[in-house]
Coordinates of C-alpha atoms and ligand atoms in Angstrom, one line a residue:
Chain A
M1 CA 0.0 0.0 -0.1
S2 CA 1.2 3.5 -0.9
D3 CA 1.0 6.2 1.7
G4 CA 0.5 8.8 -1.0
N5 CA 2.8 10.2 -3.3
S6 CA 6.4 10.4 -2.8
G7 CA 9.5 11.9 -4.6
Q8 CA 11.6 9.1 -3.3
Q9 CA 10.0 6.1 -4.8
F10 CA 8.1 4.8 -7.9
D11 CA 4.5 3.6 -7.6
R12 CA 2.9 1.6 -10.2
L13 CA -0.3 3.4 -11.8
P14 CA -3.5 1.6 -11.1
S15 CA -4.7 -0.2 -14.3
T16 CA -8.2 1.8 -14.2
P17 CA -9.6 4.9 -12.4
D18 CA -11.7 2.7 -10.1
E19 CA -8.6 1.1 -8.7
R20 CA -7.2 4.5 -7.7
E21 CA -5.9 4.8 -4.2
V22 CA -3.8 8.0 -4.6
E23 CA -5.7 11.1 -5.1
G24 CA -5.0 12.7 -8.5
R25 CA -2.8 9.7 -9.8
A26 CA -3.6 8.8 -13.4
S27 CA -4.3 5.3 -14.4
R28 CA -2.8 3.3 -17.1
R29 CA -6.1 3.2 -19.0
E30 CA -6.2 7.1 -18.9
V31 CA -2.5 7.2 -20.0
V32 CA -3.1 5.1 -23.1
D33 CA -6.4 6.6 -24.0
W34 CA -4.8 10.1 -23.8
W35 CA -1.9 8.7 -26.5
T36 CA -4.8 7.2 -28.6
E37 CA -6.9 10.5 -28.7
R38 CA -4.2 13.1 -28.9
F39 CA -1.9 11.3 -31.4
A40 CA -3.9 8.3 -32.7
V41 CA -1.1 5.9 -31.3
P42 CA -2.5 2.4 -31.3
P43 CA -3.1 1.3 -27.8
E44 CA -1.1 -2.1 -28.3
T45 CA 2.0 0.0 -28.8
F46 CA 2.0 0.0 -25.1
D47 CA 1.6 -3.8 -24.5
G48 CA 3.9 -5.1 -22.0
I49 CA 4.8 -1.7 -20.6
A50 CA 3.6 -0.6 -17.1
F51 CA 3.5 3.2 -16.1
W52 CA 5.0 4.2 -12.5
E53 CA 4.8 7.8 -10.9
K54 CA 7.7 9.2 -9.1
G55 CA 7.1 12.8 -7.7
A56 CA 3.8 14.4 -8.4
G57 CA 2.8 13.8 -11.9
K58 CA 5.9 12.4 -13.4
V59 CA 5.1 9.2 -15.4
W60 CA 7.6 6.7 -16.2
A61 CA 7.5 3.8 -19.0
F62 CA 8.9 0.4 -17.7
A63 CA 8.8 -2.8 -19.5
G64 CA 10.2 -5.0 -16.5
E65 CA 8.6 -6.5 -13.6
V66 CA 9.2 -5.2 -10.1
D67 CA 7.1 -5.0 -7.0
S68 CA 5.4 -1.7 -6.3
P69 CA 6.5 0.5 -4.7
V70 CA 10.3 0.6 -5.2
R71 CA 13.0 2.9 -3.9
I72 CA 15.6 2.9 -6.7
E73 CA 17.2 5.5 -8.8
G74 CA 15.4 5.1 -12.0
L75 CA 12.8 3.0 -13.8
G76 CA 12.5 2.8 -17.6
M77 CA 12.1 6.1 -19.3
A78 CA 10.8 9.3 -18.2
F79 CA 7.5 9.3 -20.2
M80 CA 5.1 12.2 -19.6
R81 CA 3.8 14.8 -17.4
T82 CA 0.3 14.4 -15.8
R83 CA -1.5 16.1 -13.0
Q84 CA -1.7 19.5 -15.0
E85 CA -4.3 20.7 -17.5
H86 CA -2.4 19.8 -20.4
W87 CA -0.5 16.4 -20.3
K88 CA 2.9 16.6 -22.0
P89 CA 5.0 13.9 -23.4
T90 CA 8.7 13.9 -22.9
T91 CA 11.1 14.3 -25.9
E92 CA 12.2 10.7 -25.4
A93 CA 8.6 9.2 -25.2
A94 CA 7.8 11.3 -28.4
Q95 CA 11.1 9.7 -30.4
R96 CA 10.3 6.2 -29.1
F97 CA 6.5 6.1 -29.5
G98 CA 5.8 9.0 -31.9
A99 CA 6.6 7.0 -34.8
E100 CA 3.2 5.1 -34.5
A101 CA 1.6 8.5 -34.3
E102 CA -1.2 9.6 -36.9
R103 CA -2.7 12.8 -35.4
N104 CA -1.1 16.1 -34.3
V105 CA 2.3 15.4 -36.0
I106 CA 3.8 18.3 -37.6
R107 CA 6.3 17.7 -40.3
L108 CA 9.1 19.8 -40.7
T109 CA 11.5 20.7 -43.6
R110 CA 15.3 20.0 -42.9
E111 CA 15.7 23.7 -42.3
Q112 CA 12.6 23.8 -39.9
A113 CA 14.0 20.7 -38.0
D114 CA 17.6 22.3 -37.5
R115 CA 15.9 25.3 -35.6
F116 CA 13.7 23.0 -33.7
V117 CA 16.4 20.7 -32.4
A118 CA 18.6 24.0 -31.6
G119 CA 15.5 25.0 -29.1
E120 CA 14.1 27.8 -31.4
D121 CA 10.7 29.0 -31.6
Q122 CA 9.5 29.5 -35.1
A123 CA 6.4 30.7 -37.1
I124 CA 4.8 27.8 -39.0
D125 CA 1.5 27.3 -40.6
W126 CA -0.7 24.5 -38.9
D127 CA -4.5 23.6 -39.4
G128 CA -4.7 21.2 -36.6
D129 CA -5.1 21.3 -32.9
W130 CA -3.1 23.8 -30.6
G131 CA -1.1 22.5 -27.8
Y132 CA 1.6 19.8 -27.6
L133 CA 2.5 18.2 -31.0
I134 CA 4.9 15.7 -32.3
A135 CA 7.6 17.1 -34.4
A136 CA 9.0 14.9 -37.2
H137 CA 11.1 15.2 -40.2
G138 CA 11.9 12.8 -43.1
L139 CA 15.0 10.9 -42.5
A140 CA 16.4 7.9 -44.5
G141 CA 12.8 7.4 -45.9
T142 CA 11.3 7.4 -42.4
D143 CA 9.0 10.0 -40.7
A144 CA 11.4 10.5 -37.8
P145 CA 9.8 11.9 -34.7
L146 CA 12.2 14.8 -33.1
G147 CA 10.4 15.6 -29.9
V148 CA 7.6 17.8 -28.6
G149 CA 6.6 21.3 -29.6
L150 CA 4.1 23.6 -28.2
Y151 CA 1.7 25.1 -30.9
L152 CA 0.1 28.5 -30.1
H153 CA -1.0 31.5 -32.2
G154 CA 0.9 30.5 -35.5
E155 CA 4.2 29.6 -33.6
L156 CA 5.8 26.3 -32.8
R157 CA 7.6 26.6 -29.6
S158 CA 10.4 23.9 -29.3
R159 CA 10.3 21.9 -26.3
I160 CA 13.7 20.1 -26.6
P161 CA 15.4 20.2 -23.1
K162 CA 18.7 22.0 -22.9
G163 CA 20.9 18.9 -22.6
R164 CA 19.3 17.6 -25.8
R165 CA 19.6 20.5 -28.1
R166 CA 21.9 20.2 -31.0
E167 CA 23.2 22.8 -33.6
F168 CA 24.0 21.2 -36.9
Chain B
M1 CA 54.4 4.1 -23.2
E2 CA 57.1 3.0 -20.8
T3 CA 54.2 1.6 -18.5
L4 CA 53.5 -0.7 -21.3
E5 CA 57.1 -2.3 -21.4
R6 CA 55.9 -4.7 -18.7
Y7 CA 53.9 -6.6 -21.2
R8 CA 56.8 -7.3 -23.5
P9 CA 57.1 -10.8 -22.3
V10 CA 53.4 -11.8 -22.9
I11 CA 52.6 -10.0 -26.0
D12 CA 53.7 -11.5 -29.4
D13 CA 55.1 -8.9 -32.0
F14 CA 55.5 -6.2 -29.1
E15 CA 56.7 -3.6 -31.8
A16 CA 53.3 -3.7 -33.7
F17 CA 51.5 -3.5 -30.2
L18 CA 53.3 -0.3 -29.3
G19 CA 52.9 1.1 -32.8
A20 CA 49.0 0.7 -32.7
C21 CA 48.9 2.2 -29.2
R22 CA 50.5 5.3 -30.7
R23 CA 47.9 5.7 -33.4
P24 CA 44.6 7.5 -32.8
L25 CA 41.5 5.5 -32.6
P26 CA 38.8 5.7 -35.3
S27 CA 35.2 6.8 -34.2
A28 CA 32.8 4.2 -34.0
V29 CA 29.2 3.8 -33.5
R30 CA 26.7 0.9 -32.6
V31 CA 23.2 0.9 -34.3
N32 CA 20.4 0.7 -31.9
P33 CA 17.8 -1.7 -33.1
I34 CA 15.3 -0.4 -30.6
K35 CA 15.0 2.7 -32.8
A36 CA 16.3 2.0 -36.3
S37 CA 17.6 -0.6 -38.7
V38 CA 21.0 -0.8 -40.1
G39 CA 19.6 0.3 -43.5
E40 CA 18.0 3.2 -42.0
V41 CA 21.3 4.4 -40.2
T42 CA 23.5 3.8 -43.3
A43 CA 21.1 5.7 -45.5
A44 CA 20.9 8.6 -43.0
F45 CA 24.9 8.7 -43.0
D46 CA 24.9 8.6 -46.7
E47 CA 22.5 11.5 -46.7
A48 CA 24.8 13.5 -44.5
G49 CA 27.9 12.5 -46.5
V50 CA 29.3 10.7 -43.7
G51 CA 31.4 7.7 -44.5
W52 CA 31.0 4.2 -42.5
E53 CA 32.3 0.7 -42.5
Q54 CA 31.0 -2.2 -40.7
A55 CA 33.0 -4.4 -38.5
A56 CA 33.4 -8.0 -39.9
W57 CA 32.1 -9.7 -37.0
N58 CA 29.0 -7.6 -36.2
D59 CA 27.0 -5.4 -39.0
R60 CA 25.5 -3.3 -36.2
V61 CA 29.1 -2.2 -35.2
M62 CA 30.6 0.4 -37.5
T63 CA 33.3 2.9 -37.7
V64 CA 32.4 6.5 -38.9
D65 CA 34.3 9.1 -40.8
T66 CA 33.7 11.9 -38.5
D67 CA 35.1 13.0 -35.2
R68 CA 31.9 13.9 -33.8
P69 CA 29.4 11.1 -34.2
G70 CA 27.3 13.2 -31.5
N71 CA 26.5 16.0 -33.9
T72 CA 24.7 13.7 -36.5
W73 CA 21.0 13.1 -37.0
P74 CA 21.2 9.4 -36.3
Y75 CA 22.7 10.1 -33.0
F76 CA 20.0 12.8 -32.2
H77 CA 17.2 10.1 -32.9
G78 CA 19.0 7.5 -30.7
W79 CA 19.4 5.4 -33.9
V80 CA 23.2 5.1 -32.8
H81 CA 25.2 5.2 -29.7
G82 CA 28.9 6.4 -30.0
Q83 CA 30.9 3.5 -28.6
E84 CA 34.3 1.9 -29.4
V85 CA 34.3 -1.1 -31.4
V86 CA 35.8 -3.4 -28.5
S87 CA 32.9 -1.9 -26.2
S88 CA 30.5 -4.0 -28.1
L89 CA 32.1 -7.4 -27.1
P90 CA 31.0 -8.0 -23.6
A91 CA 27.2 -7.8 -24.4
T92 CA 27.8 -10.0 -27.4
V93 CA 29.5 -12.5 -25.2
L94 CA 26.8 -12.3 -22.4
D95 CA 24.2 -12.7 -25.2
P96 CA 20.9 -12.3 -23.1
D97 CA 17.5 -13.1 -24.4
P98 CA 14.3 -11.1 -24.4
G99 CA 12.4 -11.8 -21.2
E100 CA 15.4 -12.6 -19.1
R101 CA 16.7 -11.0 -15.7
V102 CA 20.0 -9.5 -16.2
W103 CA 22.4 -7.3 -13.9
D104 CA 25.0 -4.9 -15.2
A105 CA 26.9 -4.5 -12.0
A106 CA 29.1 -1.4 -13.0
A107 CA 27.0 0.1 -15.8
A108 CA 27.5 3.8 -16.0
P109 CA 27.4 5.7 -18.6
G110 CA 25.6 2.8 -19.9
S111 CA 27.1 1.7 -23.3
K112 CA 26.9 -1.9 -22.4
T113 CA 23.6 -1.5 -20.7
T114 CA 22.0 -0.1 -23.8
H115 CA 23.6 -2.8 -25.9
L116 CA 21.9 -5.4 -23.5
A117 CA 18.7 -3.8 -23.7
A118 CA 18.9 -3.9 -27.4
L119 CA 19.8 -7.7 -27.5
M120 CA 16.9 -8.3 -25.0
D121 CA 14.5 -6.6 -27.4
D122 CA 13.7 -4.2 -24.6
R123 CA 11.9 -6.9 -22.7
G124 CA 12.6 -8.5 -19.5
L125 CA 14.4 -7.0 -16.5
L126 CA 17.8 -5.2 -17.0
V127 CA 19.1 -3.8 -13.6
A128 CA 21.9 -1.2 -14.4
N129 CA 23.9 -0.4 -11.1
D130 CA 26.8 2.0 -10.5
S131 CA 28.4 3.4 -7.3
N132 CA 28.8 6.7 -8.8
L133 CA 25.5 8.8 -8.8
G134 CA 26.9 11.5 -11.4
R135 CA 27.9 8.7 -13.8
L136 CA 24.5 7.2 -13.3
S137 CA 22.8 10.3 -14.6
A138 CA 24.8 9.9 -17.8
L139 CA 23.5 6.4 -18.0
R140 CA 19.9 7.6 -17.8
S141 CA 20.2 10.0 -20.5
N142 CA 21.9 7.5 -22.8
A143 CA 19.2 4.8 -22.1
E144 CA 16.4 7.3 -22.7
R145 CA 18.0 8.7 -26.0
L146 CA 18.2 5.1 -27.2
G147 CA 14.6 4.5 -26.1
V148 CA 15.3 1.9 -23.6
T149 CA 12.3 1.0 -21.3
N150 CA 13.3 -2.2 -19.5
V151 CA 16.0 -0.9 -17.3
A152 CA 15.9 -0.3 -13.7
V153 CA 18.7 1.9 -12.3
T154 CA 20.3 1.4 -8.7
N155 CA 23.2 3.2 -7.0
R156 CA 24.9 0.6 -4.7
D157 CA 28.4 -0.6 -4.0
A158 CA 28.2 -3.7 -6.4
R159 CA 30.2 -5.8 -3.9
N160 CA 27.3 -6.0 -1.5
F161 CA 24.5 -5.6 -4.0
S162 CA 21.1 -6.5 -2.5
L163 CA 18.5 -8.4 -4.5
K164 CA 15.7 -7.4 -2.2
P165 CA 14.2 -4.8 -4.6
F166 CA 14.0 -7.4 -7.3
G167 CA 11.9 -9.9 -5.4
G168 CA 15.1 -11.6 -3.9
E169 CA 15.4 -13.8 -7.0
P170 CA 18.9 -14.3 -8.7
F171 CA 19.7 -13.2 -12.2
D172 CA 19.9 -15.2 -15.3
R173 CA 23.0 -13.3 -16.3
A174 CA 25.3 -10.8 -15.0
L175 CA 27.9 -8.5 -16.6
V176 CA 30.9 -6.9 -14.6
D177 CA 32.4 -4.3 -17.0
A178 CA 34.9 -3.6 -14.2
P179 CA 36.6 -0.2 -13.1
C180 CA 40.1 -0.7 -14.0
S181 CA 43.4 1.1 -14.8
C182 CA 42.2 1.7 -18.5
E183 CA 45.4 1.1 -20.3
G184 CA 43.6 -0.2 -23.3
T185 CA 42.1 3.3 -23.8
I186 CA 45.6 4.8 -24.5
R187 CA 44.5 5.6 -28.1
K188 CA 41.5 7.4 -27.2
N189 CA 43.1 9.2 -24.1
P190 CA 46.8 9.5 -24.7
D191 CA 47.2 10.5 -21.2
A192 CA 45.4 7.4 -19.7
L193 CA 48.9 6.0 -18.4
D194 CA 50.0 9.3 -16.8
E195 CA 48.7 8.4 -13.4
W196 CA 49.7 4.7 -13.5
D197 CA 50.8 3.2 -10.5
L198 CA 51.2 -0.5 -9.5
R199 CA 49.4 0.1 -6.1
H200 CA 46.6 1.6 -7.9
V201 CA 46.5 -1.6 -10.0
R202 CA 46.5 -3.8 -7.0
G203 CA 43.9 -1.7 -5.1
V204 CA 41.4 -1.7 -7.9
A205 CA 42.1 -5.6 -8.4
G206 CA 40.5 -5.9 -5.0
V207 CA 37.4 -4.2 -6.1
Q208 CA 37.2 -6.1 -9.2
K209 CA 37.4 -9.5 -7.2
G210 CA 34.5 -8.3 -4.8
I211 CA 32.5 -7.2 -7.7
L212 CA 33.0 -10.3 -9.6
R213 CA 32.3 -12.5 -6.6
R214 CA 29.1 -11.0 -5.9
A215 CA 28.1 -11.2 -9.6
V216 CA 28.4 -15.0 -9.5
Q217 CA 26.5 -15.2 -6.2
A218 CA 23.7 -13.2 -7.5
T219 CA 23.4 -15.4 -10.6
R220 CA 21.5 -18.5 -10.7
E221 CA 23.1 -22.0 -11.3
G222 CA 23.5 -22.5 -14.9
G223 CA 23.4 -18.7 -15.4
T224 CA 26.1 -16.7 -17.4
V225 CA 28.5 -14.0 -15.8
V226 CA 30.9 -12.1 -18.3
Y227 CA 33.8 -10.3 -16.8
S228 CA 35.5 -7.5 -19.0
T229 CA 38.0 -4.7 -18.5
C230 CA 39.9 -2.3 -21.0
T231 CA 43.2 -2.8 -19.6
F232 CA 46.2 -5.4 -20.3
A233 CA 47.3 -5.9 -16.5
P234 CA 47.1 -9.7 -15.7
E235 CA 46.6 -8.6 -12.1
E236 CA 43.2 -7.0 -13.1
N237 CA 42.2 -9.8 -15.5
E238 CA 43.4 -13.3 -15.2
G239 CA 44.4 -12.7 -11.5
V240 CA 40.8 -11.7 -10.8
L241 CA 39.4 -14.6 -12.5
D242 CA 41.8 -17.1 -10.8
H243 CA 40.9 -15.8 -7.3
V244 CA 37.1 -16.0 -8.0
L245 CA 37.3 -19.4 -9.4
G246 CA 38.8 -20.4 -6.1
E247 CA 36.2 -18.8 -4.0
E248 CA 32.8 -19.0 -6.0
D249 CA 31.0 -21.9 -7.7
C250 CA 31.7 -21.1 -11.3
R251 CA 34.0 -22.2 -14.3
L252 CA 35.4 -20.5 -17.3
V253 CA 33.8 -21.3 -20.8
E254 CA 34.7 -20.2 -24.3
T255 CA 33.7 -16.6 -25.2
G256 CA 32.6 -17.8 -28.5
L257 CA 33.7 -14.7 -30.1
E258 CA 34.5 -14.6 -33.9
V259 CA 37.2 -11.7 -33.5
E260 CA 41.0 -12.0 -33.4
C261 CA 42.3 -12.5 -29.9
A262 CA 45.1 -14.0 -28.0
P263 CA 44.4 -16.3 -25.0
G264 CA 44.4 -15.5 -21.5
V265 CA 47.8 -15.7 -19.8
T266 CA 48.7 -18.4 -17.0
E267 CA 51.8 -17.0 -15.7
W268 CA 52.7 -13.5 -14.8
E269 CA 55.4 -12.1 -12.5
G270 CA 56.0 -15.2 -10.7
E271 CA 52.3 -15.9 -10.2
E272 CA 50.5 -19.0 -11.8
Y273 CA 46.8 -18.8 -12.6
D274 CA 44.5 -21.6 -13.2
E275 CA 44.9 -23.2 -16.8
S276 CA 41.4 -22.4 -17.8
V277 CA 42.0 -18.8 -17.8
R278 CA 43.4 -19.2 -21.3
K279 CA 39.7 -19.4 -22.5
A280 CA 39.5 -15.6 -21.7
A281 CA 40.0 -13.2 -24.9
R282 CA 42.7 -10.5 -25.0
I283 CA 42.1 -8.1 -27.7
Y284 CA 45.3 -6.1 -28.8
P285 CA 45.1 -2.8 -30.6
Q286 CA 47.2 -4.3 -33.6
F287 CA 44.9 -6.9 -34.2
R288 CA 42.0 -5.1 -35.9
D289 CA 43.0 -1.5 -35.3
T290 CA 40.8 -1.2 -32.1
G291 CA 41.3 -0.4 -28.3
G292 CA 42.7 -2.9 -26.1
F293 CA 40.1 -5.1 -24.3
F294 CA 39.9 -8.3 -21.9
V295 CA 36.7 -10.4 -21.9
A296 CA 35.9 -13.7 -20.1
K297 CA 32.8 -15.8 -19.9
L298 CA 32.0 -17.8 -16.7
E299 CA 29.3 -20.2 -16.1
V300 CA 27.7 -20.5 -12.7
T301 CA 27.6 -24.0 -11.3
A302 CA 25.8 -24.1 -8.1
Ligands
LIG1 C1 34.6 0.7 -16.9 S1 33.4 1.6 -16.1 C2 31.9 1.0 -16.8 C3 31.5 1.5 -18.3 C4 30.2 1.0 -18.5 N1 29.9 -0.4 -18.4 C5 29.7 1.3 -19.9 O1 29.7 0.4 -20.9 O2 29.4 2.5 -20.1 C6 33.5 1.1 -14.5 C7 32.3 1.8 -13.5 O3 32.4 1.0 -12.2 C8 32.0 1.8 -11.3 N2 32.3 1.3 -10.0 C9 33.6 1.4 -9.4 N3 33.6 0.7 -8.2 C10 32.3 0.1 -8.0 C11 31.5 -0.4 -7.1 N4 32.3 -0.9 -5.9 N5 30.3 -0.8 -7.3 C12 29.8 -0.4 -8.4 N6 30.2 0.3 -9.4 C13 31.5 0.7 -9.3 C14 32.4 3.1 -11.7 O4 31.7 4.4 -11.2 C15 32.5 3.1 -13.3 O5 31.3 3.8 -13.6

């Protein structure tokens, strides 16, 4: 049993909202549904992956089996932020799972991709939803996801974290 | 280079060895199949005009014609990891299967951890441990960039590692890529030998013995443990194996590597080691234009 939410340990998300024991914690179903609704990522993409919370709202994706809760340094991949109005995937989640996305993917030219990974904001036309988008570009015949951008008022704001930025 | 003179008695064609140690090392990457295929990676390098050449023994390992593989699109996307050619050997020898439980005892910054995850198809449990917290944060960012989701990260002294967070169950396989005197990295870091000191070699050998013993204990009967270093010193290689063979239930088996290598040495400065240490592989820089490396495979017998 978890005594709430702690920054020191990882707690597995409940499968469904009905099994929720900790106030405000997302459930696995809500997480998977969110990716389906927002990005049309097929739910089976996440088969075999459990989601865990460490610290309020930070969700991790982990393919292994361990008992919950567990107090260790890391568990799988930092995956997304919940417990805020607009949930937000991490760069790494967008890169790993965004290749399956069919909605809210903004395709950039090479020049726009260069600016995006350098961390720059840029004016770009886009007819779709506002909010967090997956930015991608063509590489070696694939549609390669770069990371997450925030689209507002005709502008794509790069959300590539500092340590991940590159200037080509 | 004077430090290396002590190996004249055990290395054939010692002049070729010294010559190779003086040459800079070509840049190399390992393709990360969790995120991309070999074909996608080579096509992306071609698009960028970066030359590449695959290793004869593994088509996912390649040398690349750039000093900064970190500044290429395949790197940004986690399609490749910048990693010396010989650094791909230990995971290849350990050869884990998807779904297994695997322990990487001295894992940071994660070159071998991420290779193990790839060989496991990112399925099963891969526990990456290191005693150095700062280096663990580098491991975490490498694992995340490469899209790894099956790794659990711990910050313990591997010599008394606890299985408790992992249900108390032993592992199927363990890798000990030990802290060492790093002589074999001389081509990458020309000052690698500046601080060389026999007392340090002996001290670090003590740590290596402790970690390898714990790895054998934490692995199930019939399981596999791989021991590797990037140094030539027999005190840190065959000497460590000899000690652990005597203390724990295990035996040496062939590495199965298809790379040019020399056998482990059984005599060194008046010491004699168990004959079976010949099964270990010594990779010298002059063989295939790589860094220096040592790798051995053990089977746990009880
Ligand atoms: C050769 S490096 C490992 C390289 C790593 N396997 C890779 O491929 O990226 C050796 C590591 O052992 C760690 N180390 C040293 N003593 C240790 C101990 N007693 N327990 C666990 N890790 C230790 C060091 O912090 C260092 O990161």
